[in-house]
Coordinates of C-alpha atoms and ligand atoms in Angstrom, one line a residue:
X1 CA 0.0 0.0 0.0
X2 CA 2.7 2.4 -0.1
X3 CA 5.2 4.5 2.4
X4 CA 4.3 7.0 5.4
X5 CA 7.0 8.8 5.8
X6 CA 6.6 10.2 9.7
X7 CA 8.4 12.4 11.4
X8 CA 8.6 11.5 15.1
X9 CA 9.8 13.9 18.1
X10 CA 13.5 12.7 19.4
X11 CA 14.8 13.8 22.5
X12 CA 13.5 16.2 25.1
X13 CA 12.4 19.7 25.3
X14 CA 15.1 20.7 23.1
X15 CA 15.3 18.1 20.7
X16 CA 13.7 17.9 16.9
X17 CA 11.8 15.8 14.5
X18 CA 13.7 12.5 12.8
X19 CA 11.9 10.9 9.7
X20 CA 11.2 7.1 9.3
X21 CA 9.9 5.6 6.2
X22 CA 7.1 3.1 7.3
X23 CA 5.2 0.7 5.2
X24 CA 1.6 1.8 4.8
X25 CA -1.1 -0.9 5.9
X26 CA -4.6 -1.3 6.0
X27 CA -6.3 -0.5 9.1
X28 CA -3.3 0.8 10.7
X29 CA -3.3 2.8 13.5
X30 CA -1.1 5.9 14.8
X31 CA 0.1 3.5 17.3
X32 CA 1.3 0.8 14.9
X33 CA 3.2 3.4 13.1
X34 CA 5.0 4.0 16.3
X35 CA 5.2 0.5 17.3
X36 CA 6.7 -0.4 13.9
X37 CA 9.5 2.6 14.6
X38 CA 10.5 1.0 17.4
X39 CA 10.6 -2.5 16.6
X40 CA 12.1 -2.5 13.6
X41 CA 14.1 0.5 12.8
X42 CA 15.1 2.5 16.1
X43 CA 14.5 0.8 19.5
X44 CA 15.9 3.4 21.3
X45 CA 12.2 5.4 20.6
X46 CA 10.7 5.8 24.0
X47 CA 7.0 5.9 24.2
X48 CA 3.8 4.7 26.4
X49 CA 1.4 2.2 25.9
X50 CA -0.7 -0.1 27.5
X51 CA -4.1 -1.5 26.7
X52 CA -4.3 -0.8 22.5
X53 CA -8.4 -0.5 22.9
X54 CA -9.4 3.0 24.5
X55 CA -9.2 2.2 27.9
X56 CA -6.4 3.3 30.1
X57 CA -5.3 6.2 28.8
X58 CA -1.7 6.1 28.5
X59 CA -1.1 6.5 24.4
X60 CA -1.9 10.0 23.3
X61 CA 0.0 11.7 21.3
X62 CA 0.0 14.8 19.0
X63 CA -0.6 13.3 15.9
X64 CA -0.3 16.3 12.8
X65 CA -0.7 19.0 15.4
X66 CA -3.7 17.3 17.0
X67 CA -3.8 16.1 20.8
X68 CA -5.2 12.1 20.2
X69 CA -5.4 8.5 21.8
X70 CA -3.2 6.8 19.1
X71 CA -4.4 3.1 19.5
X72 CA -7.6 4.5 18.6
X73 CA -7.2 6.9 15.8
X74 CA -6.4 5.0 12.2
X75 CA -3.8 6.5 9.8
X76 CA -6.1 7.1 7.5
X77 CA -8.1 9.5 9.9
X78 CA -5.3 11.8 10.8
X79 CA -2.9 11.6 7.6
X80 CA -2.1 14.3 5.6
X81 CA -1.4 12.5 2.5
X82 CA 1.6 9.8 3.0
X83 CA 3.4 12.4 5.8
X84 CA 2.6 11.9 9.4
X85 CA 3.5 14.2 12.5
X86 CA 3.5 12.7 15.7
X87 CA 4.8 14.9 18.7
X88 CA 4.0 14.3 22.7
X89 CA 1.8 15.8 24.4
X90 CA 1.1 19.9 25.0
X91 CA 1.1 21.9 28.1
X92 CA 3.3 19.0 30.0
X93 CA 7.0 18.7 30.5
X94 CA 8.6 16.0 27.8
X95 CA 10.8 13.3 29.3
X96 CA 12.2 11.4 26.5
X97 CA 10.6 11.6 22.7
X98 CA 6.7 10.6 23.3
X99 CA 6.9 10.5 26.6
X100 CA 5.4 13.1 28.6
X101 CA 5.7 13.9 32.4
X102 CA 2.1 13.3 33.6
X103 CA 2.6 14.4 37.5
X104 CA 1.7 18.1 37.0
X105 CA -1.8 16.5 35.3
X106 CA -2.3 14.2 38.3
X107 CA -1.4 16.7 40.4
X108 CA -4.2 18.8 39.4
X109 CA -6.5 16.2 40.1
X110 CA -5.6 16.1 43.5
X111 CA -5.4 20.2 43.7
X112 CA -9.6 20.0 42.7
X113 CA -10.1 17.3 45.1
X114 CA -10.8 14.3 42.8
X115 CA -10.9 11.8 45.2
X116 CA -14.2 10.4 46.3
X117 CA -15.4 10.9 49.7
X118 CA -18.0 8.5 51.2
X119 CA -20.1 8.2 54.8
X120 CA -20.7 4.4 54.3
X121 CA -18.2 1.7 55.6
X122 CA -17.8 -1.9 54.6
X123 CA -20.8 -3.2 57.0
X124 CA -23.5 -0.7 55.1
X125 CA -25.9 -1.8 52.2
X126 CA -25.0 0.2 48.7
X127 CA -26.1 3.3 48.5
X128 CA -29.4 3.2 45.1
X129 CA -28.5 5.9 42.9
X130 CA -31.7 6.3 40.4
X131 CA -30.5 5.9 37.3
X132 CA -33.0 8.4 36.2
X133 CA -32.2 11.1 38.4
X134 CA -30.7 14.5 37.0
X135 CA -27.6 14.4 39.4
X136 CA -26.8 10.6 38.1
X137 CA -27.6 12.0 34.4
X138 CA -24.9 14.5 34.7
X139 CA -22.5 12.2 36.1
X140 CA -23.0 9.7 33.3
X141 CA -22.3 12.0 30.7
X142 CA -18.7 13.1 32.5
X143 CA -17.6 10.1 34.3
X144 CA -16.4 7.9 31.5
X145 CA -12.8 9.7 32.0
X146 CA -9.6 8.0 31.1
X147 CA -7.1 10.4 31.9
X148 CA -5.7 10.7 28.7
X149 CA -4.4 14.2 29.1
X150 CA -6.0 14.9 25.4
X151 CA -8.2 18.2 26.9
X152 CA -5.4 19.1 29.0
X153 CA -3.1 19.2 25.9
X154 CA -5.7 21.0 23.9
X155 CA -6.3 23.7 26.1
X156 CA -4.6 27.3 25.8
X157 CA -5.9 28.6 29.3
X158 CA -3.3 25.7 30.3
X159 CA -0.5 27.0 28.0
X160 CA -1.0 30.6 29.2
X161 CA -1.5 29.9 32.9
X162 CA 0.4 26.9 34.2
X163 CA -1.7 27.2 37.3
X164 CA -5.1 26.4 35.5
X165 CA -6.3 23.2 37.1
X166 CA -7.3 22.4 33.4
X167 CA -10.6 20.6 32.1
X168 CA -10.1 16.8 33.0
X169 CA -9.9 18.3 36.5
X170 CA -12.5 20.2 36.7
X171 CA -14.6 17.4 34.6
X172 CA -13.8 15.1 37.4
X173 CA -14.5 17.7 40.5
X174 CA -17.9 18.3 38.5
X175 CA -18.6 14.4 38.5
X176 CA -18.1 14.4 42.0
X177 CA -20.3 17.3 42.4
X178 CA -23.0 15.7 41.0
X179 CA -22.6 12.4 43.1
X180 CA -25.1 12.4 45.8
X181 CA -22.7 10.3 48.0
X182 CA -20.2 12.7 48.3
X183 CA -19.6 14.1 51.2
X184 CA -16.9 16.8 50.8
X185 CA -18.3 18.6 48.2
X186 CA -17.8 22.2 50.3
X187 CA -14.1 21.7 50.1
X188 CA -14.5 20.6 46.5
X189 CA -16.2 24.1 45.5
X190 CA -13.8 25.7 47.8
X191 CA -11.1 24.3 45.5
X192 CA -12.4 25.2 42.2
X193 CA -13.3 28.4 43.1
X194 CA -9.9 30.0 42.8
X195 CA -8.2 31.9 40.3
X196 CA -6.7 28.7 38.6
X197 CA -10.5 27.0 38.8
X198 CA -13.0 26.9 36.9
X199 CA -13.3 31.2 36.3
X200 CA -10.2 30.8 34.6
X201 CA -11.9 28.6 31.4
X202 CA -12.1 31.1 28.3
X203 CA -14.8 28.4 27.0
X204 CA -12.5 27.7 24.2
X205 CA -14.5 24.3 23.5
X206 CA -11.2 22.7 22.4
X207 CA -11.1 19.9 25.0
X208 CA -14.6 18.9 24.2
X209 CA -14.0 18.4 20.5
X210 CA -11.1 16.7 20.9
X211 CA -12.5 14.2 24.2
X212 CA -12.1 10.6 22.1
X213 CA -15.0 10.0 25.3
X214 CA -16.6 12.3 23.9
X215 CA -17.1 13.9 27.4
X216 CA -17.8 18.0 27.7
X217 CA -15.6 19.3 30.1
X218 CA -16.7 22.8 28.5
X219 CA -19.9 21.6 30.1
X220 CA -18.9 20.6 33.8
X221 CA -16.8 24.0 34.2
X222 CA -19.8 25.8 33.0
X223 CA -21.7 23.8 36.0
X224 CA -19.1 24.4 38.2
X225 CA -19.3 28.0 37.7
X226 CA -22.9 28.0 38.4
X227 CA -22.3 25.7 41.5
X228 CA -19.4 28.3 42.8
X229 CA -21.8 31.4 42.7
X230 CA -24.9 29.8 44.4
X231 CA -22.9 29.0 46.9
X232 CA -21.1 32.6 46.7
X233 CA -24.6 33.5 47.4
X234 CA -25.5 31.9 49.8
X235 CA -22.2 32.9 51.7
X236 CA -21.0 29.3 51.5
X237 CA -17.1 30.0 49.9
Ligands
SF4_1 S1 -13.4 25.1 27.3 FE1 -12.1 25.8 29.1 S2 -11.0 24.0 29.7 FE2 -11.8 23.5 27.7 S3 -10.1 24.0 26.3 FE3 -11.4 25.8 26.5 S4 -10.5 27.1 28.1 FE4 -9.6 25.0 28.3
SF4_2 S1 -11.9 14.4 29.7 FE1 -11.6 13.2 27.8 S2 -9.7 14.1 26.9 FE2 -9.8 14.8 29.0 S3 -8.6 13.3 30.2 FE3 -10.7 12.6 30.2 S4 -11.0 11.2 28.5 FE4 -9.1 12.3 28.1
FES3 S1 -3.1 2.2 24.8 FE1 -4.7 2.4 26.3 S2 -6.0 4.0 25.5 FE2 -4.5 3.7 24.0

């Protein structure tokens, strides 16, 4: 079918693009390409992988200027005729050639308080969430999350203000939010309510076209914004 040729990031911040001619197949994805690289013509390519179907998270990539999962997107989706671009990640620090530093993401999560806080211990009954409610609606339509870091690297609030807690987040914080066992959801508001929270999102939209979830975190931060001023209100904060 051909020849890609691809040029691949090599090095750190400061290194540069090196081109690989790669044998064009059908039904090939980004990640094969890179796979193939390193397999077969330069094992010294660093990059991260793990499940190859959409579900942990750990493959994406910017892929002709694009933020992407890579095991997920085909060639034929992202190519720009038989060239192919495929840089790390935005807005996070680069380790070795694909290979992104992930902490400062993580470390947001924690900042917005991501971690779920329940009442019940080990000896309670579940707690019936109605599948129909509006609370459990909203959380259905953010909490399908993988922690890609695609929104995150999509986002120029994050590029201009390292300090933005970014939309995956916020997106998370919101899920919380909307989870009617939560129990530390004044601390939670308290934490996104700050200059790097959710007032800082320009609404840009970029991280909700780019979600391979297809998850709006454009949407959450707007709900989060709403949240933070009732309870401004109210004299909650
Ligand atoms: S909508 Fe907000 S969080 Fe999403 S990319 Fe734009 S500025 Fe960033
Ligand atoms: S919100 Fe979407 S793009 Fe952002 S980390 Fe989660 S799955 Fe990835
Ligand atoms: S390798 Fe797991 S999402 Fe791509």
């Amino acid at each position: 079918m051909g020849t890609l040729k691809v040029s691949v990031w090599r090095g750190a911040e400061a290194g540069g693009f090196r081109t690989y001619d790669v044998p064009r197949l059908a039904s090939q994805t980004v990640l094969d390409v890179v796979t193939h690289i390193q397999r077969h013509i330069d094992p010294t390519l660093s990059y991260r992988f793990a499940c190859r179907v959409g579900m942990c998270g750990s493959c994406a990539m910017n892929v002709n200027g694009k933020a992407r999962w890579t095991c997920r997107t085909h060639v034929a989706e992202a190519q720009g005729g038989d060239t192919l671009e495929i840089a790390p990640l935005s807005n996070l620090p680069v380790i070795k050639d694909l290979v992104t530093d992930m902490t400062p993401f993580f470390d947001k999560w924690a900042k917005a308080q991501g971690r779920f806080n329940g009442a019940r211990t080990r000896a309670d009954a579940f707690e019936r969430v109605s599948p129909q409610s509006a609370q459990r609606r909203e959380v259905d339509a953010a909490i399908e999350c993988i922690g890609c870091g695609v929104c995150y690297s999509a986002c120029d609030v994050v590029k201009w203000n390292p300090d933005y807690l970014g939309p995956a987040a916020l997106n998370r914080a919101w899920t919380l939010l909307n989870d009617v066992r939560e129990i530390a959801n004044a601390a939670r508001l308290a934490a996104v309510a700050g200059d790097a929270g959710c007032h800082a999102c320009h609404t840009h939209m970029s991280c909700s076209e780019r979600c391979p979830k297809k998850i709006s975190p454009t949407a959450g931060i707007a709900g989060l914004k709403r949240a933070v001023a009732v309870a401004a209100i109210k004299g909650e904060l």
